[in-house]
Amino acid sequence: NMEKKWWKSSVVYQIYPRSFCDSNGDGIGDLNGIRSKLWYLKELGIDVIWLSPVYQSPNDDMGYDISDYQAIMKEFGTMEDYDRMLELAHELGIKIMMDLVVNHTSDEHAWFVESRKSKDNPYRDFYIWRDGKDGKEPNNWGSCFGGSAWKYDGATDQYYLHLFSQKQPDLNWENEAVRKSVFDMMTWWCDKGIDGFRMDVISLISKVPGLPDGTVGKSGYGDFGPYCANGPRVHEYLQEMNRKVLSRYDLITVGECSGVTVEEAKKYASSSGKELNMVFQFEHMDLDGGESFKWNHKKIKLSELKAVMSKWQTQLQGKAWNSLYWCNHDQPRIVSRMGNDSLKYREVSAKMLGTCLHMMQGTPYIFQGEELGMTNYPFTSLDEFRDIESINVYHELTEKGIVSPEEMFDYISYKGRDNARTPMQWDDSEHAGFTKGTPWIAVNPNYKEINAKEQLERADSVFHYYQKLIALRKQYDIIVYGDYELLLPESEEIYSYIRSLEEQKLLVICSFTEQKISYEVPENLRGRNGKILISNYDRARVQDSVTLEPYECMAVLYQD
Ligand code: TEU
Ligand code: CA
């Protein structure tokens, strides 16, 4: 089997600082708030915190538009607050993984302020500037956040590229001065003692020379994907980053790789260790809509989910390492998307989804509130949205008459990123204990039923179930290193798979349906006394054929 590494058996918890805990009553989460809750994460048992960006930013894209990589966003506190949080985390044995956003900076970054001054400014080639074509943009690419991916800048009569918002100009990675500046900044953070990086859209940093037009999609703009994702020099750049920075520290690294395939992942996350430890792939997240046009009501088909997850489990086996996630700050909450967020089935389906993911091979990521079974938000009006993606795309698609306002509002309510960004629900006091002030985004009204305080006090809560899932990973090597084999591929109701390590077998059974449904234990495991390691119903033993309760799950260990 594979070489043992601490980052393979670790569980990562993603904190979205703006919505985690507000310590000074301004309605915005902050670093002192995070420090005040580290005991909670210690209790949960996670090993690493992935901190979404805390650097100085105008917050056009909520911190993913950075104006100074070596200063703390004023809303989040000071560098001293950061240092104290890092120190306490390390005292508690928790590592800190920083969010590295270097495909682009903010347009308020000093580099861009210089770059736009003149064509011969030393920083001009830190970004991607081009002449217009026939009085229009240099090519037909669309931005992820609506409109063209080019912004005209009158001062020098050229356009600059921004795959995301107009305030997020893309860095020119072909310029070795850009690479050196990024590597120096990374070294500065590593020397402060951080433990890793989550690398934002790192698969997009190398563009195909000539920047060719893309296929025009529903928005009327060209798709930049084929010319920016997994580009010609991306592995060269990451191998240079590895040589000059990553290999000099004991880090956990994950590349957020929009558009990555299994073949590409074998390079990004190769066991050779020449690039990164693992990647975030998006194939499973695209099953209900896809990158170019995610706005719809399409549900994820279980057989397709099983095919995608199993492909990644089996094809990286022995060659590279998987990340495992259902949720993050860009995705709707999984219990609403793939579980059942009704009062009756929310907890049992949240536990099932956690089991389904955490018993697979790879490093699991828990997004804040997922361990409580937090749900999507019941949006009722546009002014509840805060995310630039939702707001821009709503106006673009409705004003062009591509989608009706009612339809678009429904799509955004269901798939919009704000579903993940409503405040962490700590207790049943006002604003769920997130803030003493007015929260920057509304708290989900279900906080009285769903909050950390209540779940810490209840043994059968989702919190305590996640605590057990995390602890199991520490106890059983088969969960971390065992091979994976899918069972019942055609079933649209049951996700079942087997992990194998030497003579041990771990049978995982997850029902994704509200109906009761029968399940036959595989022939080779019948009659053997399996030990139920975890289950969301208190079933004592698993018979050779069993009728599963709604959303029932279990992980059964066969060792003899
Ligand atoms: O997201 C990159 C990315 O792939 C997004 O386009 C994502 O797929 C989309 O938002 C889903 O609707 C990263 C960050 O996670 C995201 O928060 C930032 O907005 C984006 O990069 C730009 O930095
Ligand atoms: Ca605050």
Coordinates of C-alpha atoms and ligand atoms in Angstrom, one line a residue:
N1 CA 0.0 0.0 0.0
M2 CA 1.1 3.6 0.1
E3 CA 3.7 5.5 2.1
K4 CA 2.3 6.8 5.4
K5 CA 2.1 10.6 5.7
W6 CA 0.5 12.7 8.5
W7 CA -1.5 14.7 5.9
K8 CA -3.0 11.4 4.6
S9 CA -4.5 10.5 8.0
S10 CA -5.4 14.1 8.9
V11 CA -8.9 15.6 8.8
V12 CA -9.1 19.3 7.7
Y13 CA -11.7 21.8 8.9
Q14 CA -12.4 24.9 6.6
I15 CA -13.1 28.1 8.4
Y16 CA -14.7 31.0 6.4
P17 CA -13.4 33.7 8.8
R18 CA -16.1 36.3 7.9
S19 CA -18.8 34.0 9.1
F20 CA -17.2 32.0 11.9
C21 CA -17.2 34.1 15.0
D22 CA -17.3 37.9 15.6
S23 CA -15.5 39.0 18.8
N24 CA -15.9 42.8 18.6
G25 CA -19.6 43.2 17.7
D26 CA -19.1 44.7 14.2
G27 CA -21.1 41.8 12.7
I28 CA -18.1 40.4 10.9
G29 CA -16.2 37.3 12.0
D30 CA -12.5 37.9 13.0
L31 CA -9.3 36.2 14.2
N32 CA -9.9 36.8 17.9
G33 CA -13.3 35.1 17.3
I34 CA -11.5 32.1 15.7
R35 CA -9.0 31.9 18.6
S36 CA -12.0 31.9 21.1
K37 CA -13.4 28.8 19.4
L38 CA -10.2 26.7 18.9
W39 CA -11.3 24.6 21.9
Y40 CA -14.4 23.6 19.9
L41 CA -12.3 22.3 17.0
K42 CA -10.0 20.5 19.4
E43 CA -13.1 18.8 20.9
L44 CA -14.3 17.9 17.3
G45 CA -10.8 16.3 16.9
I46 CA -9.7 17.8 13.6
D47 CA -6.0 18.1 12.8
V48 CA -5.7 21.0 10.4
I49 CA -7.7 24.3 9.8
W50 CA -7.9 25.6 6.3
L51 CA -8.3 29.3 6.8
S52 CA -10.0 31.1 3.9
P53 CA -8.1 34.3 3.1
V54 CA -7.4 36.7 6.0
Y55 CA -5.1 39.0 4.0
Q56 CA -5.7 42.7 3.3
S57 CA -8.5 43.0 0.8
P58 CA -11.2 45.4 -0.5
N59 CA -13.5 42.3 -0.2
D60 CA -14.9 42.5 -3.8
D61 CA -14.8 38.7 -3.7
M62 CA -14.8 38.3 0.1
G63 CA -11.0 38.2 0.5
Y64 CA -10.2 36.3 -2.7
D65 CA -9.0 39.7 -4.0
I66 CA -5.8 40.4 -2.1
S67 CA -4.2 43.8 -1.9
D68 CA -1.4 42.9 0.5
Y69 CA -0.4 39.2 1.0
Q70 CA 1.6 40.1 4.1
A71 CA -0.9 42.2 6.0
I72 CA -4.2 41.2 7.8
M73 CA -7.6 42.4 6.5
K74 CA -8.6 45.2 8.9
E75 CA -12.0 43.7 9.5
F76 CA -10.3 40.5 10.8
G77 CA -7.9 42.2 13.1
T78 CA -4.1 42.6 13.3
M79 CA -1.0 40.5 12.6
E80 CA -0.6 40.2 16.4
D81 CA -4.1 38.7 16.5
Y82 CA -3.1 36.3 13.8
D83 CA 0.1 35.3 15.6
R84 CA -1.8 34.7 18.8
M85 CA -4.4 32.5 17.0
L86 CA -1.5 30.6 15.3
E87 CA 0.2 30.1 18.6
L88 CA -2.8 28.7 20.4
A89 CA -3.7 26.5 17.5
H90 CA -0.2 25.0 17.6
E91 CA -0.4 24.6 21.4
L92 CA -3.6 22.6 20.9
G93 CA -1.9 20.5 18.2
I94 CA -3.9 22.0 15.4
K95 CA -2.1 22.9 12.1
I96 CA -2.9 26.0 10.1
M97 CA -3.3 25.8 6.3
M98 CA -3.4 29.2 4.6
D99 CA -5.4 30.0 1.4
L100 CA -2.9 30.9 -1.3
V101 CA -4.7 33.1 -4.0
V102 CA -2.0 33.8 -6.6
N103 CA -3.8 33.3 -10.0
H104 CA -4.8 37.0 -9.5
T105 CA -4.5 39.8 -7.0
S106 CA -6.8 42.7 -6.1
D107 CA -6.6 45.7 -8.5
E108 CA -5.7 47.6 -5.4
H109 CA -2.5 45.6 -4.9
A110 CA 0.6 47.8 -5.2
W111 CA 1.8 45.6 -8.1
F112 CA -1.3 46.4 -10.1
V113 CA -1.3 50.1 -9.1
E114 CA 2.2 50.3 -10.6
S115 CA 1.4 48.0 -13.6
R116 CA -1.5 50.1 -14.9
K117 CA 0.6 53.4 -14.7
S118 CA 2.3 52.9 -18.1
K119 CA 3.3 50.4 -20.7
D120 CA 6.9 50.6 -19.7
N121 CA 6.4 50.4 -15.9
P122 CA 8.6 47.7 -14.4
Y123 CA 5.4 46.0 -13.1
R124 CA 3.6 46.1 -16.5
D125 CA 4.2 42.5 -17.2
F126 CA 3.1 41.3 -13.8
Y127 CA -0.4 41.2 -15.4
I128 CA -1.9 40.2 -18.7
W129 CA -2.4 43.3 -20.8
R130 CA -3.5 43.2 -24.5
D131 CA -4.5 45.6 -27.3
G132 CA -8.2 45.5 -28.2
K133 CA -9.2 43.8 -31.5
D134 CA -11.3 45.9 -33.9
G135 CA -12.2 48.2 -31.1
K136 CA -13.3 45.3 -28.9
E137 CA -11.9 43.0 -26.2
P138 CA -8.8 41.0 -27.2
N139 CA -10.9 37.7 -27.3
N140 CA -14.4 36.5 -26.4
W141 CA -13.7 35.0 -23.0
G142 CA -16.3 35.5 -20.2
S143 CA -15.5 36.1 -16.6
C144 CA -16.8 33.6 -13.9
F145 CA -18.6 36.5 -12.3
G146 CA -20.4 37.8 -15.4
G147 CA -19.4 40.0 -18.3
S148 CA -16.3 39.9 -20.4
A149 CA -13.0 38.6 -18.8
W150 CA -11.3 41.8 -20.1
K151 CA -11.5 45.3 -18.7
Y152 CA -10.5 48.3 -20.8
D153 CA -8.0 50.7 -19.0
G154 CA -8.0 54.1 -20.7
A155 CA -4.8 55.3 -19.1
T156 CA -2.8 53.0 -21.5
D157 CA -5.4 52.1 -24.0
Q158 CA -5.2 48.4 -23.3
Y159 CA -7.3 45.7 -21.7
Y160 CA -6.3 43.5 -18.8
L161 CA -7.5 39.9 -18.2
H162 CA -9.6 39.0 -15.2
L163 CA -11.1 35.5 -15.1
F164 CA -13.0 36.5 -12.0
S165 CA -14.2 40.0 -11.0
Q166 CA -12.9 43.2 -12.6
K167 CA -11.1 43.8 -9.4
Q168 CA -9.2 40.5 -9.7
P169 CA -6.6 41.0 -12.5
D170 CA -4.8 37.8 -13.4
L171 CA -1.1 37.6 -12.7
N172 CA 1.2 36.8 -15.6
W173 CA 3.0 33.6 -14.4
E174 CA 5.2 33.6 -17.5
N175 CA 7.0 36.5 -15.9
E176 CA 9.7 35.0 -13.6
A177 CA 9.5 38.1 -11.4
V178 CA 5.9 37.2 -10.6
R179 CA 7.0 33.7 -9.6
K180 CA 9.8 35.0 -7.5
S181 CA 7.6 37.5 -5.7
V182 CA 5.0 34.7 -5.0
F183 CA 7.6 32.3 -3.8
D184 CA 9.2 34.9 -1.5
M185 CA 5.8 35.7 0.0
M186 CA 5.1 32.0 0.6
T187 CA 8.5 31.6 2.2
W188 CA 7.7 34.5 4.5
W189 CA 4.5 32.7 5.7
C190 CA 6.3 29.4 6.1
D191 CA 8.9 31.0 8.2
K192 CA 6.1 32.3 10.5
G193 CA 5.4 28.7 11.1
I194 CA 2.2 28.0 9.1
D195 CA 1.6 24.4 8.1
G196 CA 0.3 24.4 4.5
F197 CA -1.5 26.0 1.6
R198 CA -4.8 25.5 -0.2
M199 CA -4.1 26.9 -3.6
D200 CA -6.9 28.9 -5.2
V201 CA -7.6 28.0 -8.8
I202 CA -4.0 27.0 -9.2
S203 CA -4.9 25.0 -12.3
L204 CA -5.6 28.3 -14.2
I205 CA -2.2 30.0 -13.7
S206 CA -0.7 29.0 -17.1
K207 CA -2.6 30.3 -20.1
V208 CA -2.3 29.0 -23.7
P209 CA -0.2 31.5 -25.7
G210 CA -2.3 33.6 -28.1
L211 CA -5.3 33.4 -25.8
P212 CA -7.6 31.9 -28.4
D213 CA -11.3 32.5 -28.5
G214 CA -13.4 29.9 -26.6
T215 CA -16.7 28.2 -27.4
V216 CA -19.6 30.6 -26.8
G217 CA -21.9 29.4 -24.0
K218 CA -25.3 30.4 -22.6
S219 CA -24.0 33.7 -21.3
G220 CA -22.9 34.8 -24.8
Y221 CA -19.2 34.8 -23.9
G222 CA -16.5 32.3 -24.8
D223 CA -15.4 29.6 -22.4
F224 CA -11.8 30.1 -21.2
G225 CA -11.6 26.7 -19.7
P226 CA -9.7 24.8 -22.5
Y227 CA -7.1 27.6 -22.7
C228 CA -6.6 28.2 -18.9
A229 CA -7.2 25.0 -17.0
N230 CA -4.2 22.7 -16.8
G231 CA -2.3 25.0 -19.1
P232 CA 1.0 24.3 -20.9
R233 CA 3.4 25.3 -18.1
V234 CA 1.3 24.7 -15.0
H235 CA 3.3 21.6 -13.9
E236 CA 6.6 23.4 -14.6
Y237 CA 5.5 26.3 -12.4
L238 CA 4.3 24.0 -9.5
Q239 CA 7.5 22.0 -9.7
E240 CA 9.5 25.2 -9.4
M241 CA 7.3 26.2 -6.4
N242 CA 7.9 22.8 -4.9
R243 CA 11.7 23.1 -5.3
K244 CA 12.0 26.7 -4.1
V245 CA 9.4 26.6 -1.2
L246 CA 7.3 23.6 -0.5
S247 CA 10.0 21.0 -0.3
R248 CA 11.8 23.1 2.4
Y249 CA 9.0 22.7 5.0
D250 CA 6.8 19.9 6.3
L251 CA 3.6 21.1 4.7
I252 CA 0.1 19.9 3.7
T253 CA -0.8 21.3 0.2
V254 CA -4.0 21.0 -1.8
G255 CA -4.5 22.6 -5.2
E256 CA -8.0 23.8 -6.0
C257 CA -8.0 22.6 -9.6
S258 CA -11.0 23.8 -11.6
G259 CA -11.3 21.5 -14.7
V260 CA -8.9 18.9 -13.4
T261 CA -9.1 15.3 -14.8
V262 CA -7.8 12.1 -13.2
E263 CA -4.9 12.1 -15.6
E264 CA -3.9 15.7 -14.7
A265 CA -4.3 14.9 -11.0
K266 CA -1.8 12.2 -11.3
K267 CA 0.7 15.0 -12.0
Y268 CA -0.5 17.7 -9.6
A269 CA -0.8 15.2 -6.7
S270 CA 1.7 12.6 -7.7
S271 CA 3.2 10.4 -5.0
S272 CA 6.6 11.5 -6.3
G273 CA 6.0 14.7 -4.2
K274 CA 7.3 16.9 -7.0
E275 CA 4.2 19.2 -6.9
L276 CA 1.3 19.1 -4.4
N277 CA -0.1 16.5 -1.9
M278 CA -3.6 16.4 -3.3
V279 CA -6.1 18.4 -5.4
F280 CA -9.8 19.4 -5.1
Q281 CA -11.5 18.0 -8.2
F282 CA -14.9 19.3 -9.3
E283 CA -16.4 16.4 -11.3
H284 CA -18.7 15.4 -8.6
M285 CA -19.8 19.0 -7.9
D286 CA -20.5 19.5 -11.6
L287 CA -23.0 16.5 -11.8
D288 CA -25.9 18.9 -11.1
G289 CA -24.9 21.6 -13.5
G290 CA -21.3 22.1 -14.4
E291 CA -18.9 25.1 -14.2
S292 CA -20.1 27.0 -17.2
F293 CA -23.7 27.0 -16.3
K294 CA -24.5 25.8 -12.8
W295 CA -27.8 27.7 -12.6
N296 CA -30.5 25.1 -12.7
H297 CA -32.5 22.8 -10.5
K298 CA -30.8 19.6 -11.7
K299 CA -30.3 17.0 -8.9
I300 CA -27.2 14.9 -8.7
K301 CA -27.9 11.3 -9.9
L302 CA -26.6 8.8 -7.3
S303 CA -25.3 6.3 -9.9
E304 CA -23.3 9.1 -11.6
L305 CA -21.9 10.3 -8.3
K306 CA -20.8 6.7 -7.5
A307 CA -19.1 6.5 -10.9
V308 CA -17.2 9.7 -10.5
M309 CA -16.1 9.1 -6.9
S310 CA -15.1 5.5 -7.7
K311 CA -13.1 6.6 -10.7
W312 CA -11.1 9.0 -8.5
Q313 CA -10.8 6.4 -5.7
T314 CA -9.5 3.6 -8.0
Q315 CA -7.5 5.6 -10.6
L316 CA -5.4 7.6 -8.1
Q317 CA -4.9 4.5 -6.0
G318 CA -1.1 4.0 -5.5
K319 CA -0.3 6.9 -7.8
A320 CA -1.6 10.1 -6.2
W321 CA -3.8 11.2 -3.2
N322 CA -7.4 12.2 -3.1
S323 CA -9.0 15.1 -1.2
L324 CA -12.6 14.3 0.0
Y325 CA -15.2 17.0 0.2
W326 CA -18.9 17.7 -0.2
C327 CA -18.9 21.3 1.1
N328 CA -17.0 24.5 1.0
H329 CA -17.6 28.3 0.8
D330 CA -18.5 28.0 -2.9
Q331 CA -20.9 25.1 -2.7
P332 CA -24.5 24.8 -1.4
R333 CA -24.8 22.8 1.9
I334 CA -24.7 19.0 1.2
V335 CA -27.6 18.1 3.5
S336 CA -29.8 20.3 1.3
R337 CA -28.2 19.3 -1.9
M338 CA -27.9 15.5 -1.5
G339 CA -29.5 14.6 1.8
N340 CA -32.9 15.6 3.3
D341 CA -33.0 18.8 5.2
S342 CA -36.5 18.1 6.7
L343 CA -36.8 18.2 10.5
K344 CA -37.4 14.4 10.4
Y345 CA -34.4 13.3 8.3
R346 CA -31.9 16.1 8.5
E347 CA -29.7 14.6 11.2
V348 CA -29.8 11.0 10.0
S349 CA -29.1 12.0 6.4
A350 CA -26.2 14.4 7.5
K351 CA -24.6 11.5 9.4
M352 CA -25.0 9.2 6.4
L353 CA -23.4 11.8 4.1
G354 CA -20.5 12.2 6.5
T355 CA -20.0 8.4 6.7
C356 CA -20.2 8.0 2.9
L357 CA -17.4 10.5 2.4
H358 CA -15.2 9.9 5.5
M359 CA -14.9 6.1 5.0
M360 CA -13.3 6.7 1.5
Q361 CA -9.5 6.9 0.8
G362 CA -8.2 10.4 0.9
T363 CA -8.0 13.4 3.2
P364 CA -11.5 14.6 4.3
Y365 CA -12.4 18.3 4.5
I366 CA -15.2 19.5 6.8
F367 CA -16.7 22.9 6.0
Q368 CA -17.8 25.0 9.1
G369 CA -21.2 23.9 10.1
E370 CA -21.2 20.7 8.1
E371 CA -20.5 18.9 11.5
L372 CA -23.8 20.3 12.8
G373 CA -25.8 19.4 9.7
M374 CA -26.3 23.1 8.9
T375 CA -28.6 23.6 5.8
N376 CA -29.1 26.0 2.9
Y377 CA -30.7 29.4 3.8
P378 CA -34.4 30.1 3.0
F379 CA -33.8 33.2 0.8
T380 CA -36.8 35.4 0.1
S381 CA -35.3 38.4 -1.6
L382 CA -32.3 39.6 -3.7
D383 CA -31.1 41.9 -1.0
E384 CA -30.2 38.9 1.2
F385 CA -27.5 37.9 -1.3
R386 CA -23.9 39.2 -0.7
D387 CA -21.9 37.1 -3.2
I388 CA -20.6 39.0 -6.2
E389 CA -21.1 35.9 -8.4
S390 CA -24.8 35.6 -7.6
I391 CA -25.5 39.4 -7.8
N392 CA -23.6 39.9 -11.1
V393 CA -24.9 36.8 -12.8
Y394 CA -28.5 37.5 -11.7
H395 CA -28.4 40.9 -13.4
E396 CA -26.5 39.7 -16.5
L397 CA -28.8 36.8 -17.2
T398 CA -32.1 38.5 -16.4
E399 CA -31.3 41.8 -18.2
K400 CA -30.3 39.8 -21.3
G401 CA -33.5 37.9 -21.0
I402 CA -31.6 34.6 -20.9
V403 CA -33.3 33.5 -17.7
S404 CA -36.5 35.0 -16.0
P405 CA -36.0 36.8 -12.7
E406 CA -38.2 34.3 -10.8
E407 CA -36.2 31.3 -12.2
M408 CA -32.9 33.0 -11.6
F409 CA -33.8 33.8 -8.0
D410 CA -34.8 30.2 -7.5
Y411 CA -31.5 28.9 -9.0
I412 CA -29.4 31.3 -6.9
S413 CA -31.4 30.4 -3.7
Y414 CA -30.6 26.7 -4.3
K415 CA -27.0 26.8 -5.7
G416 CA -25.7 30.2 -4.7
R417 CA -22.5 30.4 -2.6
D418 CA -24.2 32.5 0.1
N419 CA -25.9 29.3 1.3
A420 CA -22.5 28.3 2.7
R421 CA -21.6 31.7 4.0
T422 CA -24.4 32.4 6.6
P423 CA -23.0 32.6 10.1
M424 CA -21.8 29.6 12.1
Q425 CA -24.6 28.7 14.5
W426 CA -23.0 28.5 18.0
D427 CA -26.1 28.6 20.3
D428 CA -29.8 29.7 20.5
S429 CA -29.0 33.3 21.6
E430 CA -29.7 36.1 19.2
H431 CA -27.8 35.8 15.9
A432 CA -26.9 32.2 17.0
G433 CA -24.1 33.6 19.2
F434 CA -22.2 34.6 16.1
T435 CA -22.2 38.3 16.9
K436 CA -23.5 40.8 19.4
G437 CA -23.9 43.3 16.5
T438 CA -25.8 43.1 13.2
P439 CA -24.5 40.1 11.1
W440 CA -23.1 41.1 7.7
I441 CA -25.3 38.3 6.2
A442 CA -28.5 36.9 7.8
V443 CA -28.3 34.0 10.2
N444 CA -30.3 31.0 9.2
P445 CA -33.6 31.1 11.2
N446 CA -33.2 27.4 12.0
Y447 CA -30.4 28.2 14.4
K448 CA -32.6 27.6 17.4
E449 CA -32.8 23.9 16.3
I450 CA -29.4 23.6 14.8
N451 CA -26.5 25.0 17.0
A452 CA -23.2 23.8 18.4
K453 CA -24.2 24.3 22.1
E454 CA -27.2 22.0 21.9
Q455 CA -25.3 19.4 19.9
L456 CA -22.3 19.4 22.3
E457 CA -24.8 18.4 25.0
R458 CA -26.6 15.7 23.1
A459 CA -24.8 12.3 22.6
D460 CA -26.5 11.4 19.4
S461 CA -26.0 14.8 17.6
V462 CA -24.4 15.2 14.2
F463 CA -21.4 16.8 16.0
H464 CA -20.7 13.8 18.1
Y465 CA -21.2 11.6 15.1
Y466 CA -18.5 13.5 13.2
Q467 CA -16.3 13.3 16.3
K468 CA -16.6 9.5 16.0
L469 CA -15.9 9.5 12.2
I470 CA -12.7 11.6 12.8
A471 CA -11.6 9.3 15.7
L472 CA -12.1 6.2 13.6
R473 CA -9.6 7.5 11.0
K474 CA -7.0 7.6 13.7
Q475 CA -7.8 4.0 14.9
Y476 CA -8.0 2.0 11.7
D477 CA -5.4 2.1 8.9
I478 CA -7.9 0.4 6.6
I479 CA -9.9 3.7 6.5
V480 CA -6.8 5.7 5.4
Y481 CA -4.9 3.2 3.3
G482 CA -7.3 0.4 2.3
D483 CA -8.1 -0.2 -1.4
Y484 CA -11.6 0.8 -2.6
E485 CA -14.1 -1.2 -4.6
L486 CA -17.6 -0.1 -5.5
L487 CA -20.6 -2.4 -5.0
L488 CA -24.1 -2.1 -6.6
P489 CA -23.0 0.4 -9.3
E490 CA -26.5 0.7 -10.8
S491 CA -28.4 1.3 -7.6
E492 CA -30.0 4.8 -7.5
E493 CA -30.8 4.4 -3.8
I494 CA -27.7 2.8 -2.1
Y495 CA -24.1 3.8 -2.2
S496 CA -22.1 0.8 -0.9
Y497 CA -18.4 0.1 -1.2
I498 CA -15.7 -2.1 0.3
R499 CA -12.3 -1.1 1.6
S500 CA -9.6 -3.8 1.8
L501 CA -6.3 -3.9 3.7
E502 CA -4.4 -7.2 4.0
E503 CA -7.0 -9.6 5.4
Q504 CA -9.3 -6.9 6.7
K505 CA -12.5 -5.7 4.9
L506 CA -14.5 -2.6 5.7
L507 CA -18.1 -2.7 4.3
V508 CA -19.7 0.7 3.9
I509 CA -23.5 0.9 3.3
C510 CA -25.3 4.2 2.8
S511 CA -28.9 4.6 1.9
F512 CA -29.7 7.8 0.1
T513 CA -33.5 7.2 0.1
E514 CA -36.3 8.1 2.4
Q515 CA -37.9 4.6 1.6
K516 CA -37.0 1.5 3.6
I517 CA -34.9 -0.7 1.3
S518 CA -33.4 -4.2 1.4
Y519 CA -29.6 -4.8 1.2
E520 CA -27.8 -8.1 0.7
V521 CA -24.3 -8.4 2.3
P522 CA -21.8 -9.5 -0.4
E523 CA -21.4 -13.3 -0.7
N524 CA -17.8 -13.4 0.6
L525 CA -18.8 -11.6 3.8
R526 CA -22.0 -13.6 4.7
G527 CA -22.0 -15.5 7.9
R528 CA -18.9 -13.7 9.2
N529 CA -19.2 -11.6 12.4
G530 CA -18.8 -8.1 11.2
K531 CA -18.2 -5.4 13.8
I532 CA -20.3 -2.2 13.3
L533 CA -17.7 0.6 13.8
I534 CA -20.3 3.4 13.3
S535 CA -23.9 3.7 12.2
N536 CA -26.7 6.3 12.3
Y537 CA -29.3 3.9 13.7
D538 CA -28.5 1.8 16.8
R539 CA -28.4 -1.5 14.9
A540 CA -26.5 -4.1 16.9
R541 CA -25.5 -6.5 14.2
V542 CA -25.8 -6.6 10.4
Q543 CA -27.6 -9.7 9.1
D544 CA -26.8 -11.2 5.7
S545 CA -29.8 -9.4 4.3
V546 CA -31.0 -6.3 6.0
T547 CA -33.8 -3.8 5.5
L548 CA -32.3 -0.4 5.7
E549 CA -34.1 2.4 7.5
P550 CA -34.5 5.8 5.7
Y551 CA -30.9 7.2 5.1
E552 CA -29.4 4.4 7.2
C553 CA -25.7 4.0 7.0
M554 CA -23.1 1.8 8.7
A555 CA -19.4 0.9 8.4
V556 CA -18.8 -2.8 9.2
L557 CA -15.3 -4.2 9.9
Y558 CA -14.5 -7.8 9.1
Q559 CA -11.1 -8.8 10.4
D560 CA -11.1 -12.6 10.8
Ligands
TEU1 O1 -13.1 29.3 -6.7 C1 -12.7 29.0 -8.0 C2 -13.8 28.3 -8.8 O2 -13.7 27.3 -9.4 C3 -15.1 29.1 -8.7 O3 -15.4 29.6 -10.0 C4 -16.2 28.1 -8.2 O4 -16.1 26.9 -9.1 C5 -17.5 28.8 -8.4 O5 -17.4 29.9 -7.5 C6 -18.6 27.8 -8.1 O6 -19.8 28.6 -8.4 C7 -12.1 30.0 -6.0 C8 -12.6 30.4 -4.7 O7 -12.9 29.2 -3.9 C9 -13.8 31.3 -4.9 O8 -14.4 31.6 -3.6 C10 -13.3 32.6 -5.5 O9 -14.4 33.4 -5.8 C11 -12.6 32.2 -6.9 O10 -11.6 31.2 -6.8 C12 -11.7 33.4 -7.3 O11 -10.7 33.6 -6.4
CA2 CA -15.6 41.4 14.1

